[in-house]
PDB file of C-alpha atoms in Angstrom:
ATOM      1  CA  UNK A   1      31.186 -72.786  45.866  1.00 54.00           C
ATOM      2  CA  UNK A   2      28.739 -73.699  48.634  1.00 56.00           C
ATOM      3  CA  UNK A   3      29.060 -70.282  50.287  1.00 63.00           C
ATOM      4  CA  UNK A   4      28.184 -68.639  46.974  1.00 57.00           C
ATOM      5  CA  UNK A   5      25.177 -70.857  46.248  1.00 60.00           C
ATOM      6  CA  UNK A   6      26.743 -72.726  43.344  1.00 58.00           C
ATOM      7  CA  UNK A   7      26.490 -76.115  45.065  1.00 59.00           C
ATOM      8  CA  UNK A   8      24.397 -77.255  47.988  1.00 63.00           C
ATOM      9  CA  UNK A   9      25.318 -80.909  48.366  1.00 61.00           C
ATOM     10  CA  UNK A  10      22.963 -83.804  48.890  1.00 57.00           C
ATOM     11  CA  UNK A  11      19.879 -84.037  51.081  1.00 69.00           C
ATOM     12  CA  UNK A  12      21.892 -85.683  53.844  1.00 70.00           C
ATOM     13  CA  UNK A  13      24.224 -82.671  53.981  1.00 70.00           C
ATOM     14  CA  UNK A  14      27.150 -84.406  52.310  1.00 65.00           C
ATOM     15  CA  UNK A  15      29.191 -83.424  49.282  1.00 65.00           C
ATOM     16  CA  UNK A  16      30.444 -86.149  46.991  1.00 65.00           C
ATOM     17  CA  UNK A  17      33.312 -84.630  45.022  1.00 71.00           C
ATOM     18  CA  UNK A  18      34.484 -87.994  43.700  1.00 74.00           C
ATOM     19  CA  UNK A  19      31.071 -89.004  42.367  1.00 75.00           C
ATOM     20  CA  UNK A  20      30.289 -88.258  38.726  1.00 82.00           C
ATOM     21  CA  UNK A  21      28.039 -85.218  38.285  1.00 88.00           C
ATOM     22  CA  UNK A  22      24.809 -85.885  36.455  1.00 93.00           C
ATOM     23  CA  UNK A  23      23.764 -83.645  33.608  1.00 96.00           C
ATOM     24  CA  UNK A  24      21.070 -82.149  35.878  1.00 96.00           C
ATOM     25  CA  UNK A  25      23.638 -81.447  38.601  1.00 92.00           C
ATOM     26  CA  UNK A  26      25.945 -79.861  36.035  1.00 93.00           C
ATOM     27  CA  UNK A  27      23.101 -77.591  34.892  1.00 96.00           C
ATOM     28  CA  UNK A  28      22.412 -76.499  38.474  1.00 94.00           C
ATOM     29  CA  UNK A  29      26.074 -75.736  39.175  1.00 88.00           C
ATOM     30  CA  UNK A  30      26.567 -73.907  35.900  1.00 94.00           C
ATOM     31  CA  UNK A  31      23.404 -71.856  36.340  1.00 94.00           C
ATOM     32  CA  UNK A  32      24.449 -70.975  39.897  1.00 91.00           C
ATOM     33  CA  UNK A  33      27.801 -69.765  38.638  1.00 90.00           C
ATOM     34  CA  UNK A  34      26.168 -67.844  35.787  1.00 94.00           C
ATOM     35  CA  UNK A  35      23.906 -66.035  38.271  1.00 92.00           C
ATOM     36  CA  UNK A  36      26.893 -65.206  40.484  1.00 89.00           C
ATOM     37  CA  UNK A  37      28.724 -63.845  37.435  1.00 90.00           C
ATOM     38  CA  UNK A  38      25.774 -61.605  36.607  1.00 94.00           C
ATOM     39  CA  UNK A  39      24.616 -63.479  33.528  1.00 95.00           C
ATOM     40  CA  UNK A  40      20.987 -63.652  32.470  1.00 96.00           C
ATOM     41  CA  UNK A  41      19.602 -67.053  33.461  1.00 96.00           C
ATOM     42  CA  UNK A  42      15.941 -66.365  32.731  1.00 97.00           C
ATOM     43  CA  UNK A  43      15.790 -68.178  29.369  1.00 96.00           C
ATOM     44  CA  UNK A  44      13.689 -71.343  29.444  1.00 98.00           C
ATOM     45  CA  UNK A  45      13.478 -74.031  26.772  1.00 98.00           C
ATOM     46  CA  UNK A  46      10.447 -76.231  26.256  1.00 98.00           C
ATOM     47  CA  UNK A  47      11.847 -79.689  26.978  1.00 98.00           C
ATOM     48  CA  UNK A  48       8.648 -81.607  26.185  1.00 97.00           C
ATOM     49  CA  UNK A  49      10.122 -83.001  22.939  1.00 96.00           C
ATOM     50  CA  UNK A  50      12.456 -85.154  25.018  1.00 98.00           C
ATOM     51  CA  UNK A  51      10.923 -88.503  25.950  1.00 98.00           C
ATOM     52  CA  UNK A  52      12.708 -88.421  29.312  1.00 98.00           C
ATOM     53  CA  UNK A  53      11.813 -84.826  30.257  1.00 98.00           C
ATOM     54  CA  UNK A  54       9.698 -86.117  33.159  1.00 98.00           C
ATOM     55  CA  UNK A  55      12.882 -87.610  34.660  1.00 98.00           C
ATOM     56  CA  UNK A  56      14.388 -84.170  35.293  1.00 98.00           C
ATOM     57  CA  UNK A  57      14.511 -83.717  39.079  1.00 95.00           C
ATOM     58  CA  UNK A  58      12.228 -80.908  40.246  1.00 95.00           C
ATOM     59  CA  UNK A  59      15.184 -79.171  41.921  1.00 93.00           C
ATOM     60  CA  UNK A  60      16.934 -78.955  38.522  1.00 96.00           C
ATOM     61  CA  UNK A  61      14.065 -78.246  36.113  1.00 98.00           C
ATOM     62  CA  UNK A  62      14.540 -74.484  35.704  1.00 97.00           C
ATOM     63  CA  UNK A  63      18.300 -74.909  35.383  1.00 97.00           C
ATOM     64  CA  UNK A  64      17.952 -77.663  32.759  1.00 98.00           C
ATOM     65  CA  UNK A  65      15.517 -75.463  30.838  1.00 98.00           C
ATOM     66  CA  UNK A  66      18.027 -72.601  31.015  1.00 98.00           C
ATOM     67  CA  UNK A  67      21.027 -74.756  30.044  1.00 98.00           C
ATOM     68  CA  UNK A  68      19.129 -76.151  27.073  1.00 98.00           C
ATOM     69  CA  UNK A  69      17.871 -72.718  25.971  1.00 98.00           C
ATOM     70  CA  UNK A  70      21.431 -71.385  26.224  1.00 96.00           C
ATOM     71  CA  UNK A  71      22.580 -74.352  24.097  1.00 95.00           C
ATOM     72  CA  UNK A  72      24.898 -75.536  26.857  1.00 96.00           C
ATOM     73  CA  UNK A  73      23.285 -78.907  27.567  1.00 96.00           C
ATOM     74  CA  UNK A  74      21.666 -80.412  24.515  1.00 95.00           C
ATOM     75  CA  UNK A  75      20.002 -83.774  24.104  1.00 96.00           C
ATOM     76  CA  UNK A  76      22.102 -86.847  23.605  1.00 95.00           C
ATOM     77  CA  UNK A  77      19.736 -87.379  20.693  1.00 96.00           C
ATOM     78  CA  UNK A  78      16.700 -85.548  19.346  1.00 95.00           C
ATOM     79  CA  UNK A  79      14.505 -87.357  21.875  1.00 97.00           C
ATOM     80  CA  UNK A  80      16.779 -88.173  24.831  1.00 98.00           C
ATOM     81  CA  UNK A  81      18.039 -85.528  27.265  1.00 98.00           C
ATOM     82  CA  UNK A  82      19.456 -87.987  29.848  1.00 98.00           C
ATOM     83  CA  UNK A  83      19.245 -85.604  32.834  1.00 98.00           C
ATOM     84  CA  UNK A  84      20.274 -88.247  35.369  1.00 96.00           C
ATOM     85  CA  UNK A  85      23.133 -89.699  33.355  1.00 97.00           C
ATOM     86  CA  UNK A  86      26.677 -88.866  34.305  1.00 94.00           C
ATOM     87  CA  UNK A  87      28.223 -85.955  32.439  1.00 93.00           C
ATOM     88  CA  UNK A  88      31.115 -87.227  30.357  1.00 92.00           C
ATOM     89  CA  UNK A  89      34.409 -85.368  30.171  1.00 90.00           C
ATOM     90  CA  UNK A  90      33.740 -84.627  26.514  1.00 93.00           C
ATOM     91  CA  UNK A  91      30.306 -83.209  27.329  1.00 92.00           C
ATOM     92  CA  UNK A  92      31.663 -81.060  30.143  1.00 91.00           C
ATOM     93  CA  UNK A  93      34.453 -79.763  27.913  1.00 94.00           C
ATOM     94  CA  UNK A  94      31.884 -78.782  25.270  1.00 93.00           C
ATOM     95  CA  UNK A  95      29.547 -77.240  27.871  1.00 93.00           C
ATOM     96  CA  UNK A  96      32.325 -75.141  29.399  1.00 92.00           C
ATOM     97  CA  UNK A  97      33.723 -74.134  26.018  1.00 93.00           C
ATOM     98  CA  UNK A  98      30.291 -72.926  24.916  1.00 94.00           C
ATOM     99  CA  UNK A  99      29.705 -71.169  28.247  1.00 91.00           C
ATOM    100  CA  UNK A 100      33.046 -69.360  28.139  1.00 90.00           C
ATOM    101  CA  UNK A 101      32.425 -68.320  24.549  1.00 86.00           C
ATOM    102  CA  UNK A 102      29.149 -66.559  25.407  1.00 69.00           C
TER     103      UNK A 102
END
């Protein structure tokens, strides 16, 4: 995954495979895989309706915009995106099911 640009690890050079992936991290990994698979990842959603949009890490903004536009990662409510919250198993199952179905 690292050799193909899907994951890059943390700033200190480590990977943390046992740590929960945040929703922003999931968006980055999924977008990286989508690019590798030749999918169009240029869609961008306007995330300004989410009260916590400013909490999206800069390194994940384009990927969160893409994942939201592609209806892969939706808000936990109409106003909360929760980009830094852990991705639950149920969320990841839904994300992957939607991704595979596209």
